[in-house]
mmJSON file of the N, C-alpha and C atoms, coordinates in Angstrom:
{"data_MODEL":{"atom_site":{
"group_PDB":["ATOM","ATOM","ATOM","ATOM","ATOM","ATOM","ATOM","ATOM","ATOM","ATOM","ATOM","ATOM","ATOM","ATOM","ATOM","ATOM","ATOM","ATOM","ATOM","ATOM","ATOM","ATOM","ATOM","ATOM","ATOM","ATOM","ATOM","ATOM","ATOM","ATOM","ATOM","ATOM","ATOM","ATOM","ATOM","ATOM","ATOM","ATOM","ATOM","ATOM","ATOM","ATOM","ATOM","ATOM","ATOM","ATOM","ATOM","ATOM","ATOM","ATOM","ATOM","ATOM","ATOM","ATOM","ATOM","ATOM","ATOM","ATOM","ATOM","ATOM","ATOM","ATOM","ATOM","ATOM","ATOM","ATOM","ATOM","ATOM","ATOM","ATOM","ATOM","ATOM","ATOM","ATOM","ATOM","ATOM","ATOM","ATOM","ATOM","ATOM","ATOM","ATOM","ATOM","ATOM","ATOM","ATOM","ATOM","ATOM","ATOM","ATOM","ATOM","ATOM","ATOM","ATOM","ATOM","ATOM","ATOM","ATOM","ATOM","ATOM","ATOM","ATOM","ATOM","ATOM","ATOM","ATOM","ATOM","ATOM","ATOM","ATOM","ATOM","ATOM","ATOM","ATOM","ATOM","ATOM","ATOM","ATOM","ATOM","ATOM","ATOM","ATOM","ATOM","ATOM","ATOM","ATOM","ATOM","ATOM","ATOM","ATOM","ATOM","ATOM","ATOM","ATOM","ATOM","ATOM","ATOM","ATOM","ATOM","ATOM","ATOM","ATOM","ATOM","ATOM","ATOM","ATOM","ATOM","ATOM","ATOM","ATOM","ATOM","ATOM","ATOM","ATOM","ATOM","ATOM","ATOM","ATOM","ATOM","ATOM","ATOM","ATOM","ATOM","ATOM","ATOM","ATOM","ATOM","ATOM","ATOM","ATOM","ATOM","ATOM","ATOM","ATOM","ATOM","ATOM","ATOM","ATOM","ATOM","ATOM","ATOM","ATOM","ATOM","ATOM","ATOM","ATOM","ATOM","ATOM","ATOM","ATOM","ATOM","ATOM"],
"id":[1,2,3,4,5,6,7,8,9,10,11,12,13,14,15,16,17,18,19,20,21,22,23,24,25,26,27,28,29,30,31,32,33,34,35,36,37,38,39,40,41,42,43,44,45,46,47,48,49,50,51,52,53,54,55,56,57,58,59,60,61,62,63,64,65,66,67,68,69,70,71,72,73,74,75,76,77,78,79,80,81,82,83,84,85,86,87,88,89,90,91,92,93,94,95,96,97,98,99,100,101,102,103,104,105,106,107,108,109,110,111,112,113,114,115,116,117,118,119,120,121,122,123,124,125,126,127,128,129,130,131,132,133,134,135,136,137,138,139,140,141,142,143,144,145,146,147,148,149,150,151,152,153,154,155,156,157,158,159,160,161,162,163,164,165,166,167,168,169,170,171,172,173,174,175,176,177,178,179,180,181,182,183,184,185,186,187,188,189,190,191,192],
"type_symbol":["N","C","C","N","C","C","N","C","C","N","C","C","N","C","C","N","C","C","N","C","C","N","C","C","N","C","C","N","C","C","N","C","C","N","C","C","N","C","C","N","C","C","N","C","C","N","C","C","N","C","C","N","C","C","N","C","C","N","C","C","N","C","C","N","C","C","N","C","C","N","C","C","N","C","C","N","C","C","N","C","C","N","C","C","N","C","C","N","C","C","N","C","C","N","C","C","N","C","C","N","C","C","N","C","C","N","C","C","N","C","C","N","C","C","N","C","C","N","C","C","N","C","C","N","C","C","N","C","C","N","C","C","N","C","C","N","C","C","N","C","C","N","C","C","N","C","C","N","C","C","N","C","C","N","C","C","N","C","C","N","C","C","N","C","C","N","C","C","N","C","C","N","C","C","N","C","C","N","C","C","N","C","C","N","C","C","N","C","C","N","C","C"],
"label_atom_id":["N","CA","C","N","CA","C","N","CA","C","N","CA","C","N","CA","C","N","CA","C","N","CA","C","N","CA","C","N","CA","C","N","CA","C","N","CA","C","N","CA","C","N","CA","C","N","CA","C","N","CA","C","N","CA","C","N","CA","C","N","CA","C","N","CA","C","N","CA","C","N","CA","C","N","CA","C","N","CA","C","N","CA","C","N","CA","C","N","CA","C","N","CA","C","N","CA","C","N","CA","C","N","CA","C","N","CA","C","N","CA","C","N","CA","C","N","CA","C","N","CA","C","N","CA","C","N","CA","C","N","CA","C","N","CA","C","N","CA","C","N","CA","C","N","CA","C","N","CA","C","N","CA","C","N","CA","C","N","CA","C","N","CA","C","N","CA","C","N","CA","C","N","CA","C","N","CA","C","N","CA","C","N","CA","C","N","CA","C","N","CA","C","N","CA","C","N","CA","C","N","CA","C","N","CA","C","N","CA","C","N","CA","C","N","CA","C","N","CA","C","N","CA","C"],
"label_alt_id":[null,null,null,null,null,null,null,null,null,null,null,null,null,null,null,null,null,null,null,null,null,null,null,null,null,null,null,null,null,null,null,null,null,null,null,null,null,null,null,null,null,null,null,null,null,null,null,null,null,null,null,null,null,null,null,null,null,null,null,null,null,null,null,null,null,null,null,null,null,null,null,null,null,null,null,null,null,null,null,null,null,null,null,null,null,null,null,null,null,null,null,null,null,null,null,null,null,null,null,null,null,null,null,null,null,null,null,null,null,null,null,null,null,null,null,null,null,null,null,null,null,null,null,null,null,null,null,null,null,null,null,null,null,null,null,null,null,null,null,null,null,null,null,null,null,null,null,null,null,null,null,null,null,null,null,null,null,null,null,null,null,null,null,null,null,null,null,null,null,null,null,null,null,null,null,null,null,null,null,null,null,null,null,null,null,null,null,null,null,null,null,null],
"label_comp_id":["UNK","UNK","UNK","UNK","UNK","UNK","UNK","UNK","UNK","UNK","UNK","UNK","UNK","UNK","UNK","UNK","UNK","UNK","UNK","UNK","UNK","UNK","UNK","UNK","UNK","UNK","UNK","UNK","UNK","UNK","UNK","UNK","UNK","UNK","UNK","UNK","UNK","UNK","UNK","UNK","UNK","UNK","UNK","UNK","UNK","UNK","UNK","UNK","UNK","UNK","UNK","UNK","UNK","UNK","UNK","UNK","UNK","UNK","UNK","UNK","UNK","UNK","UNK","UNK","UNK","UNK","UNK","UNK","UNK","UNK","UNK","UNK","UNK","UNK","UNK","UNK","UNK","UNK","UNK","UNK","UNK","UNK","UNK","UNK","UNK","UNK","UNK","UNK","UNK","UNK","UNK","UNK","UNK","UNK","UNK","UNK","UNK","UNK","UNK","UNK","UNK","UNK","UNK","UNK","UNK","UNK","UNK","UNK","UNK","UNK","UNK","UNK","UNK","UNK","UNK","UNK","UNK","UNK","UNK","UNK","UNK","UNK","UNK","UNK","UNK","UNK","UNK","UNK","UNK","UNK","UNK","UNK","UNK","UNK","UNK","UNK","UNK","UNK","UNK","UNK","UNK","UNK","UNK","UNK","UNK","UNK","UNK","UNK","UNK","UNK","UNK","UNK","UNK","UNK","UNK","UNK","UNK","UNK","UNK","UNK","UNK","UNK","UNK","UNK","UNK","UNK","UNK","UNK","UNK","UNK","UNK","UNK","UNK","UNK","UNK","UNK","UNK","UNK","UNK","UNK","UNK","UNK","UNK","UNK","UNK","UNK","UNK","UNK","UNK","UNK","UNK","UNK"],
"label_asym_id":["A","A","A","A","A","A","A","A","A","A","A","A","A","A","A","A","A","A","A","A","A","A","A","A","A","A","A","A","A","A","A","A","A","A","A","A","A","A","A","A","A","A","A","A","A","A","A","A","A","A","A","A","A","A","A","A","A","A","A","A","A","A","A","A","A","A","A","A","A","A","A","A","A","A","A","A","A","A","A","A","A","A","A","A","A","A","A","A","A","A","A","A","A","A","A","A","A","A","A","A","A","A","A","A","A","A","A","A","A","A","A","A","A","A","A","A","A","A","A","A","A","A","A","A","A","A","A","A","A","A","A","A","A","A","A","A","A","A","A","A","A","A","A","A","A","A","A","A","A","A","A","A","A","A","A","A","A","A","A","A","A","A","A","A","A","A","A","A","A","A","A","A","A","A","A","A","A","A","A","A","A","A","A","A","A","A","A","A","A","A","A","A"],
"label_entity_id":["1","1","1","1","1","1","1","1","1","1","1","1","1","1","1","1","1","1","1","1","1","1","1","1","1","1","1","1","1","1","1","1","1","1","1","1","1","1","1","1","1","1","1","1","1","1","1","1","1","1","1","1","1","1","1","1","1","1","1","1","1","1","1","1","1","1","1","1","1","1","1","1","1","1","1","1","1","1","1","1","1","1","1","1","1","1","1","1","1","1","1","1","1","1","1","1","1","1","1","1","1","1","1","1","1","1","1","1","1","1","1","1","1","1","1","1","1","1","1","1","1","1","1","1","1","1","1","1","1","1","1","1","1","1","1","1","1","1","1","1","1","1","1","1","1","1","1","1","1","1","1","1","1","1","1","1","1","1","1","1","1","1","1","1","1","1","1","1","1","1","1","1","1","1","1","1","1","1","1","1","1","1","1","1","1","1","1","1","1","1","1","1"],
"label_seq_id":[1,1,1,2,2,2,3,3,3,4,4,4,5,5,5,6,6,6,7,7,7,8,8,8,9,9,9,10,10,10,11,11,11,12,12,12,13,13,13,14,14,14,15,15,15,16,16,16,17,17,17,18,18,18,19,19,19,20,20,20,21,21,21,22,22,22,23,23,23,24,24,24,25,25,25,26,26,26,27,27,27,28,28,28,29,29,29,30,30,30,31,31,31,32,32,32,33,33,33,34,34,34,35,35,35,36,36,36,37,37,37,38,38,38,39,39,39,40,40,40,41,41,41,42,42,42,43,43,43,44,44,44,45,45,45,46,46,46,47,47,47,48,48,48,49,49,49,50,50,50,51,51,51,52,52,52,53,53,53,54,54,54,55,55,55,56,56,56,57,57,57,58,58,58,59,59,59,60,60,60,61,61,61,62,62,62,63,63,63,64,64,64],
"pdbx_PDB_ins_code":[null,null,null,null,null,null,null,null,null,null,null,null,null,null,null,null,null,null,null,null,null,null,null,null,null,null,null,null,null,null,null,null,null,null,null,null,null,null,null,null,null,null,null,null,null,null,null,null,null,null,null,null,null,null,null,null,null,null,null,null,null,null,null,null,null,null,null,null,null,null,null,null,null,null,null,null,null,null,null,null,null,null,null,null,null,null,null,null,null,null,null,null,null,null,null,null,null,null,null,null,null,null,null,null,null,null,null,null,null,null,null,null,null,null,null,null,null,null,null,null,null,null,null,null,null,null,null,null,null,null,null,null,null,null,null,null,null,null,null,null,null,null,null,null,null,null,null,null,null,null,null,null,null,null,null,null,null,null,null,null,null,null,null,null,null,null,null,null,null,null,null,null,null,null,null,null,null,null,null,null,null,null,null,null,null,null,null,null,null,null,null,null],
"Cartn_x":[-21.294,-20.387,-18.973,-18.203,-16.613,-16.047,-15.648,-14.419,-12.657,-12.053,-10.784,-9.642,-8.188,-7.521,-6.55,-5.576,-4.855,-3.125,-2.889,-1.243,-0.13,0.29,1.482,2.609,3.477,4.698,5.897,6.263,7.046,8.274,9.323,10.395,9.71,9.012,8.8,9.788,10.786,11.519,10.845,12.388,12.238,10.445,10.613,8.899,8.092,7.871,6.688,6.031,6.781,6.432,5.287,5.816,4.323,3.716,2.489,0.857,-0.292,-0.104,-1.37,-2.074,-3.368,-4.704,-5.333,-4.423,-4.732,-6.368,-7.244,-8.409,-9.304,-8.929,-8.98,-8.493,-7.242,-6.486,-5.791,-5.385,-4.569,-3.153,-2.645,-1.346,-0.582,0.06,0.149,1.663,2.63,4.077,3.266,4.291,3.465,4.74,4.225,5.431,5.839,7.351,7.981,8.078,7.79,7.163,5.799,5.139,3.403,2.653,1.105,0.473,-0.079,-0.253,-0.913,-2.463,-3.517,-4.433,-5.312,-5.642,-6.312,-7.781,-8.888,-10.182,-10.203,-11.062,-11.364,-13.132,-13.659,-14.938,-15.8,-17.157,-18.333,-17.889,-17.507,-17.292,-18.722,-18.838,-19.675,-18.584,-19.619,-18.797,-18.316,-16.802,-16.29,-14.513,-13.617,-12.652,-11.729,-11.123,-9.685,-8.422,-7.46,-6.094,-5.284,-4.074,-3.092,-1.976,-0.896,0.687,1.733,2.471,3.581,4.044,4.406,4.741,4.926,6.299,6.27,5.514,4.908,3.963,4.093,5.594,5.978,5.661,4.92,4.645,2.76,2.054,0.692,0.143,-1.325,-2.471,-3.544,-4.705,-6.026,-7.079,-7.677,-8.531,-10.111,-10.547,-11.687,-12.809,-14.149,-15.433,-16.141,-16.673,-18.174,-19.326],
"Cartn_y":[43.717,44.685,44.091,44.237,43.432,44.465,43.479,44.409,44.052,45.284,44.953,45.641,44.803,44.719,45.336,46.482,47.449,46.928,46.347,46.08,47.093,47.753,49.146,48.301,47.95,47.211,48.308,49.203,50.008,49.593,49.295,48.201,47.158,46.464,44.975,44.055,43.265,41.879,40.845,39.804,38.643,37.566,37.01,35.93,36.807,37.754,38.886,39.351,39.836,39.993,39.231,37.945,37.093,36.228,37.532,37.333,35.963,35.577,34.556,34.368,33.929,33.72,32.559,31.322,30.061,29.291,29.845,29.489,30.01,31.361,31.755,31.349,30.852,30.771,32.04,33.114,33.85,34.281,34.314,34.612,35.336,37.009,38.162,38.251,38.987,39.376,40.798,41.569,42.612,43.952,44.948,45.631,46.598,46.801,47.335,48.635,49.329,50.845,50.788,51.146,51.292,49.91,50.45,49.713,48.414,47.05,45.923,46.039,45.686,45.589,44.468,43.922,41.565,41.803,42.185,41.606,40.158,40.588,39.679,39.516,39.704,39.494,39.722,39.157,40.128,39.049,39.352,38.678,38.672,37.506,37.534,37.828,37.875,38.432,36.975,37.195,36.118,36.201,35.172,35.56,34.619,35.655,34.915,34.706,33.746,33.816,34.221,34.83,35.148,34.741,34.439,34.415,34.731,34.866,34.704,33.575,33.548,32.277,30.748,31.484,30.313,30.117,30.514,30.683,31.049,31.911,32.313,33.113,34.339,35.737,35.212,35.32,35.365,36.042,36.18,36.934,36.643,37.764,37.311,38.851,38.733,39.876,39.612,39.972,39.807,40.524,40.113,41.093,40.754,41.829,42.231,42.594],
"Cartn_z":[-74.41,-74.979,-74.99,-76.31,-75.932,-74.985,-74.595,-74.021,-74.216,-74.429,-75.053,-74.11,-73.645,-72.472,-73.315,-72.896,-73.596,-72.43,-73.262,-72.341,-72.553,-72.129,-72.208,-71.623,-72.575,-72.41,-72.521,-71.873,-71.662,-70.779,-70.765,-69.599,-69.423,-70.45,-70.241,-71.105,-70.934,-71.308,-70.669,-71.692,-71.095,-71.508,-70.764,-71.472,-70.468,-69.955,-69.863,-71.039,-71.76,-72.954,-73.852,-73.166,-74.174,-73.132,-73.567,-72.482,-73.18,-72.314,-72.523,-71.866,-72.553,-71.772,-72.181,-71.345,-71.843,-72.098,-71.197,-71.32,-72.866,-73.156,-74.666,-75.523,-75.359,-76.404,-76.999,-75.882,-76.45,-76.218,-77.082,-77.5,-77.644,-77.157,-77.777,-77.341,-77.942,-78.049,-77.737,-76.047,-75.873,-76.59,-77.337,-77.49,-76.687,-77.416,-75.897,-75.972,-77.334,-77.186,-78.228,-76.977,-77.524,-76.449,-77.514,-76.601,-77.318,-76.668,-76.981,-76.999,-78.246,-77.802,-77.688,-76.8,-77.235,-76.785,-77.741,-77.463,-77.009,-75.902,-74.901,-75.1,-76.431,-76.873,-75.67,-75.543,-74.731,-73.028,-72.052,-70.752,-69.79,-69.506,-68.155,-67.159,-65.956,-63.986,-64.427,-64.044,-63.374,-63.351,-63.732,-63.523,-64.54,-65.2,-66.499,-65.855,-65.665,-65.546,-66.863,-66.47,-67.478,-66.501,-67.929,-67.414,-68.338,-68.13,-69.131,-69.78,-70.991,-72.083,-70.882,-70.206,-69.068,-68.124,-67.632,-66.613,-64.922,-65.118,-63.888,-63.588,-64.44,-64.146,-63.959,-63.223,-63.552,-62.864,-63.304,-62.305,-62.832,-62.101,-62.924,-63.083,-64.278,-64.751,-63.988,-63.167,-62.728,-63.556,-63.994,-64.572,-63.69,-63.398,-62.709,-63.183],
"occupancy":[1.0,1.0,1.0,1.0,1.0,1.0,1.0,1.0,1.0,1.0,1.0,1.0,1.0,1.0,1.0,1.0,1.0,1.0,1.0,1.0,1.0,1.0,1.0,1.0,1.0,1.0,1.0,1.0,1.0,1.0,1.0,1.0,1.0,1.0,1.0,1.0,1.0,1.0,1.0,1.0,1.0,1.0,1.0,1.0,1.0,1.0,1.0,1.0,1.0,1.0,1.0,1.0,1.0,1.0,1.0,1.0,1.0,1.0,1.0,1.0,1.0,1.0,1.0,1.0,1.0,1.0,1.0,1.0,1.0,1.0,1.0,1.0,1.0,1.0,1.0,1.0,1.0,1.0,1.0,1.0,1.0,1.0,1.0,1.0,1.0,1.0,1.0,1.0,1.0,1.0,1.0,1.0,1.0,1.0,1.0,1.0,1.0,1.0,1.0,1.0,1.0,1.0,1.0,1.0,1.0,1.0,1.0,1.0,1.0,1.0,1.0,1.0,1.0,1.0,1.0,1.0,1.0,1.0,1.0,1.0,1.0,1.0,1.0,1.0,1.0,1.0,1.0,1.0,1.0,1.0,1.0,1.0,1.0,1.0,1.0,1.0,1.0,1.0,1.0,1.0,1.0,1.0,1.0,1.0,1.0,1.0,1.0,1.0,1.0,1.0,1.0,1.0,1.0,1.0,1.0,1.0,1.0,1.0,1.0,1.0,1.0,1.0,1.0,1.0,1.0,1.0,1.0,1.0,1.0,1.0,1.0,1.0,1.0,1.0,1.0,1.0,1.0,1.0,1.0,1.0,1.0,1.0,1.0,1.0,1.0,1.0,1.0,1.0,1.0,1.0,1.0,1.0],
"B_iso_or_equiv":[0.0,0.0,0.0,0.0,0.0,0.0,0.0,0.0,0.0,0.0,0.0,0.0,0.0,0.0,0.0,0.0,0.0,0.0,0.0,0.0,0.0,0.0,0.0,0.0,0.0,0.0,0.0,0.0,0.0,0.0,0.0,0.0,0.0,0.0,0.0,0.0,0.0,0.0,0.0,0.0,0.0,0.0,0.0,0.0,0.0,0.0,0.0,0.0,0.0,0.0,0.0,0.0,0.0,0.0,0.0,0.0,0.0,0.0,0.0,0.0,0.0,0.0,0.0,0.0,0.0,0.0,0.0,0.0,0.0,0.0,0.0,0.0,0.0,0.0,0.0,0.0,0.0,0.0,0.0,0.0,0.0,0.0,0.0,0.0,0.0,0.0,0.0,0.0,0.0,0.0,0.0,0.0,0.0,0.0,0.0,0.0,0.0,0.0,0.0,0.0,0.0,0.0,0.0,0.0,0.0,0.0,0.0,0.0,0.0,0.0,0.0,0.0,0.0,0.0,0.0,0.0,0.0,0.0,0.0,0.0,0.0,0.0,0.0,0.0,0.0,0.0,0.0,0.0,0.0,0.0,0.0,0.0,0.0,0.0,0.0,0.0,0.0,0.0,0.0,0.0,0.0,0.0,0.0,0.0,0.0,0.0,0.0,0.0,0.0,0.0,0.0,0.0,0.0,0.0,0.0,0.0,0.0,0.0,0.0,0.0,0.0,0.0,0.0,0.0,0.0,0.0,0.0,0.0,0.0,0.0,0.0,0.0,0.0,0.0,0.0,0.0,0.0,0.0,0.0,0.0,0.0,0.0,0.0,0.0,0.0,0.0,0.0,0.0,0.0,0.0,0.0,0.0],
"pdbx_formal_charge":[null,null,null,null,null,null,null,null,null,null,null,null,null,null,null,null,null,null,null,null,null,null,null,null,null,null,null,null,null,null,null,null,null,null,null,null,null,null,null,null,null,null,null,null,null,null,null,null,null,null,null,null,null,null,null,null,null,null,null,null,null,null,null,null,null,null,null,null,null,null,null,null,null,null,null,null,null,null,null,null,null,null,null,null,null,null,null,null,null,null,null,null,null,null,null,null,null,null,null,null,null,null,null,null,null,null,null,null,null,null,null,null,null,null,null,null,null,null,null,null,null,null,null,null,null,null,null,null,null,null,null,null,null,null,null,null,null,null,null,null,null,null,null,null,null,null,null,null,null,null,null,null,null,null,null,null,null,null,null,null,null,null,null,null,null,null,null,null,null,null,null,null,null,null,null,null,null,null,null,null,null,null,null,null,null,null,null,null,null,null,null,null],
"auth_seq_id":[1,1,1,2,2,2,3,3,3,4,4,4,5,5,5,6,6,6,7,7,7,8,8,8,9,9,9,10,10,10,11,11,11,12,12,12,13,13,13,14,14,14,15,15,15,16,16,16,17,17,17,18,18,18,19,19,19,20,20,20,21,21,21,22,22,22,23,23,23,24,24,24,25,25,25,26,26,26,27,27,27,28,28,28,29,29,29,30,30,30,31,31,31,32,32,32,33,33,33,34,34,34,35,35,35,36,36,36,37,37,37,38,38,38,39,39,39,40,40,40,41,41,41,42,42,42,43,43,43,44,44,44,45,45,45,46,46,46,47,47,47,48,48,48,49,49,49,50,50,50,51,51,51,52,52,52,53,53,53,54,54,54,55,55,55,56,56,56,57,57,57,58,58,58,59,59,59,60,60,60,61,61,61,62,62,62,63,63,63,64,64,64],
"auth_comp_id":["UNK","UNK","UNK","UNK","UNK","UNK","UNK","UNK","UNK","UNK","UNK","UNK","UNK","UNK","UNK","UNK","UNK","UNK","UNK","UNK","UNK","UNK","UNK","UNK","UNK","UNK","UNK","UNK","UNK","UNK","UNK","UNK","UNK","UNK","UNK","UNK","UNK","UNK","UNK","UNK","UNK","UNK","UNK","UNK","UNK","UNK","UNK","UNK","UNK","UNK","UNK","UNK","UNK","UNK","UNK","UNK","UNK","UNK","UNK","UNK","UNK","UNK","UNK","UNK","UNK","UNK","UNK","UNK","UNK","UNK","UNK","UNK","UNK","UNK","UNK","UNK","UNK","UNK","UNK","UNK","UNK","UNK","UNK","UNK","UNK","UNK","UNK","UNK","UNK","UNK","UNK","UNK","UNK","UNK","UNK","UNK","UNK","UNK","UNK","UNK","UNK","UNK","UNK","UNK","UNK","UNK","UNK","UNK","UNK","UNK","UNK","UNK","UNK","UNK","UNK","UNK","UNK","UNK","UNK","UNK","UNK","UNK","UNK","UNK","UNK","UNK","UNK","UNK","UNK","UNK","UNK","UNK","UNK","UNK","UNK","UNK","UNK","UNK","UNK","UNK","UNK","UNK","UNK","UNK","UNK","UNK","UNK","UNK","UNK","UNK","UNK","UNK","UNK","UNK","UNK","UNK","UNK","UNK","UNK","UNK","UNK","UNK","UNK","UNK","UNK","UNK","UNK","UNK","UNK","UNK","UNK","UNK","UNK","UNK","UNK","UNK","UNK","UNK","UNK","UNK","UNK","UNK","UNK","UNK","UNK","UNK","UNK","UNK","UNK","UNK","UNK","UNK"],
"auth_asym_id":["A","A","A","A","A","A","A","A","A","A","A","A","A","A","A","A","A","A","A","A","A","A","A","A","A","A","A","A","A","A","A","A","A","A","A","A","A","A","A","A","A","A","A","A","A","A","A","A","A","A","A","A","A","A","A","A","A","A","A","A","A","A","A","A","A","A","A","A","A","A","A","A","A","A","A","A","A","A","A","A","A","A","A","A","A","A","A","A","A","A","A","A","A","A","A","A","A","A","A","A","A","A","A","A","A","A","A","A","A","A","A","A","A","A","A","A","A","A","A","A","A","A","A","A","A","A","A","A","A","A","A","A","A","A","A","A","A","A","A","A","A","A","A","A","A","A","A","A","A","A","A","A","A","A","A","A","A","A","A","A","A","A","A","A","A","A","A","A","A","A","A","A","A","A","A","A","A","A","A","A","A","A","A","A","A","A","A","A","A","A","A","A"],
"auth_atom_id":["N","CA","C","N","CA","C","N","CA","C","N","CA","C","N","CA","C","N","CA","C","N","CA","C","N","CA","C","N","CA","C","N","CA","C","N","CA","C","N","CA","C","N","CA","C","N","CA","C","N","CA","C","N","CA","C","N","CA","C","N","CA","C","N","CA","C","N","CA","C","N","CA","C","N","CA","C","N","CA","C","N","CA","C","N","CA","C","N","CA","C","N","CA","C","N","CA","C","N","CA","C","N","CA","C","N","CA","C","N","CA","C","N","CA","C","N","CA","C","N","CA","C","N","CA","C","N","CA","C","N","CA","C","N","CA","C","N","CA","C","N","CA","C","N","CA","C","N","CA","C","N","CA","C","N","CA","C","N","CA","C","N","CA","C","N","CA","C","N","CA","C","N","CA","C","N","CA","C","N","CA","C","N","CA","C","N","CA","C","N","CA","C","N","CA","C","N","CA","C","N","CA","C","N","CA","C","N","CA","C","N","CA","C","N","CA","C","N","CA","C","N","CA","C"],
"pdbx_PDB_model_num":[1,1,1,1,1,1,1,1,1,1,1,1,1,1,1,1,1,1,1,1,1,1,1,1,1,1,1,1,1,1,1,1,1,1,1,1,1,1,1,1,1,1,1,1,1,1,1,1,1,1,1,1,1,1,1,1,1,1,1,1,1,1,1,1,1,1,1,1,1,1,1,1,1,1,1,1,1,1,1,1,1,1,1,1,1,1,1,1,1,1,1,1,1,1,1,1,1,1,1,1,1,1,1,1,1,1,1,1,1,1,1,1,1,1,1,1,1,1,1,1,1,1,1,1,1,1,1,1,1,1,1,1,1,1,1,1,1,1,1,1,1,1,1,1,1,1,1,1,1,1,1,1,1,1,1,1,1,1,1,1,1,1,1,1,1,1,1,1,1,1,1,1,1,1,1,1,1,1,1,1,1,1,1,1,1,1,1,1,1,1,1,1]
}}}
């Protein structure tokens, strides 16, 4: 089943704004009223990193 990651950029600036998910190849400018939406196509359990354009902001999306 895809599954698709909904970013709510509400008081987000600065290179937060642009989310990436280097192992995908994705790219997104998040907006700053409303919501972002980036299919993340069908995921096995495991685990994606994201960061910001620069890569100071990061974390990671875990599937189970």
């Amino acid at each position: 089943m895809p599954t698709t990651l909904v970013l709510h950029g509400k008081d987000s600036g600065g290179c937060a704004r642009a989310f990436t998910i280097p192992e995908l190849g994705v790219q997104e400018i998040v907006k700053r009223d409303g919501d972002t939406k980036v299919d993340l196509g069908t995921r096995k359990p495991g685990t994606l990193r994201f960061s910001c354009a620069m890569g100071m902001q990061t974390g990671t999306i875990d599937f189970t």
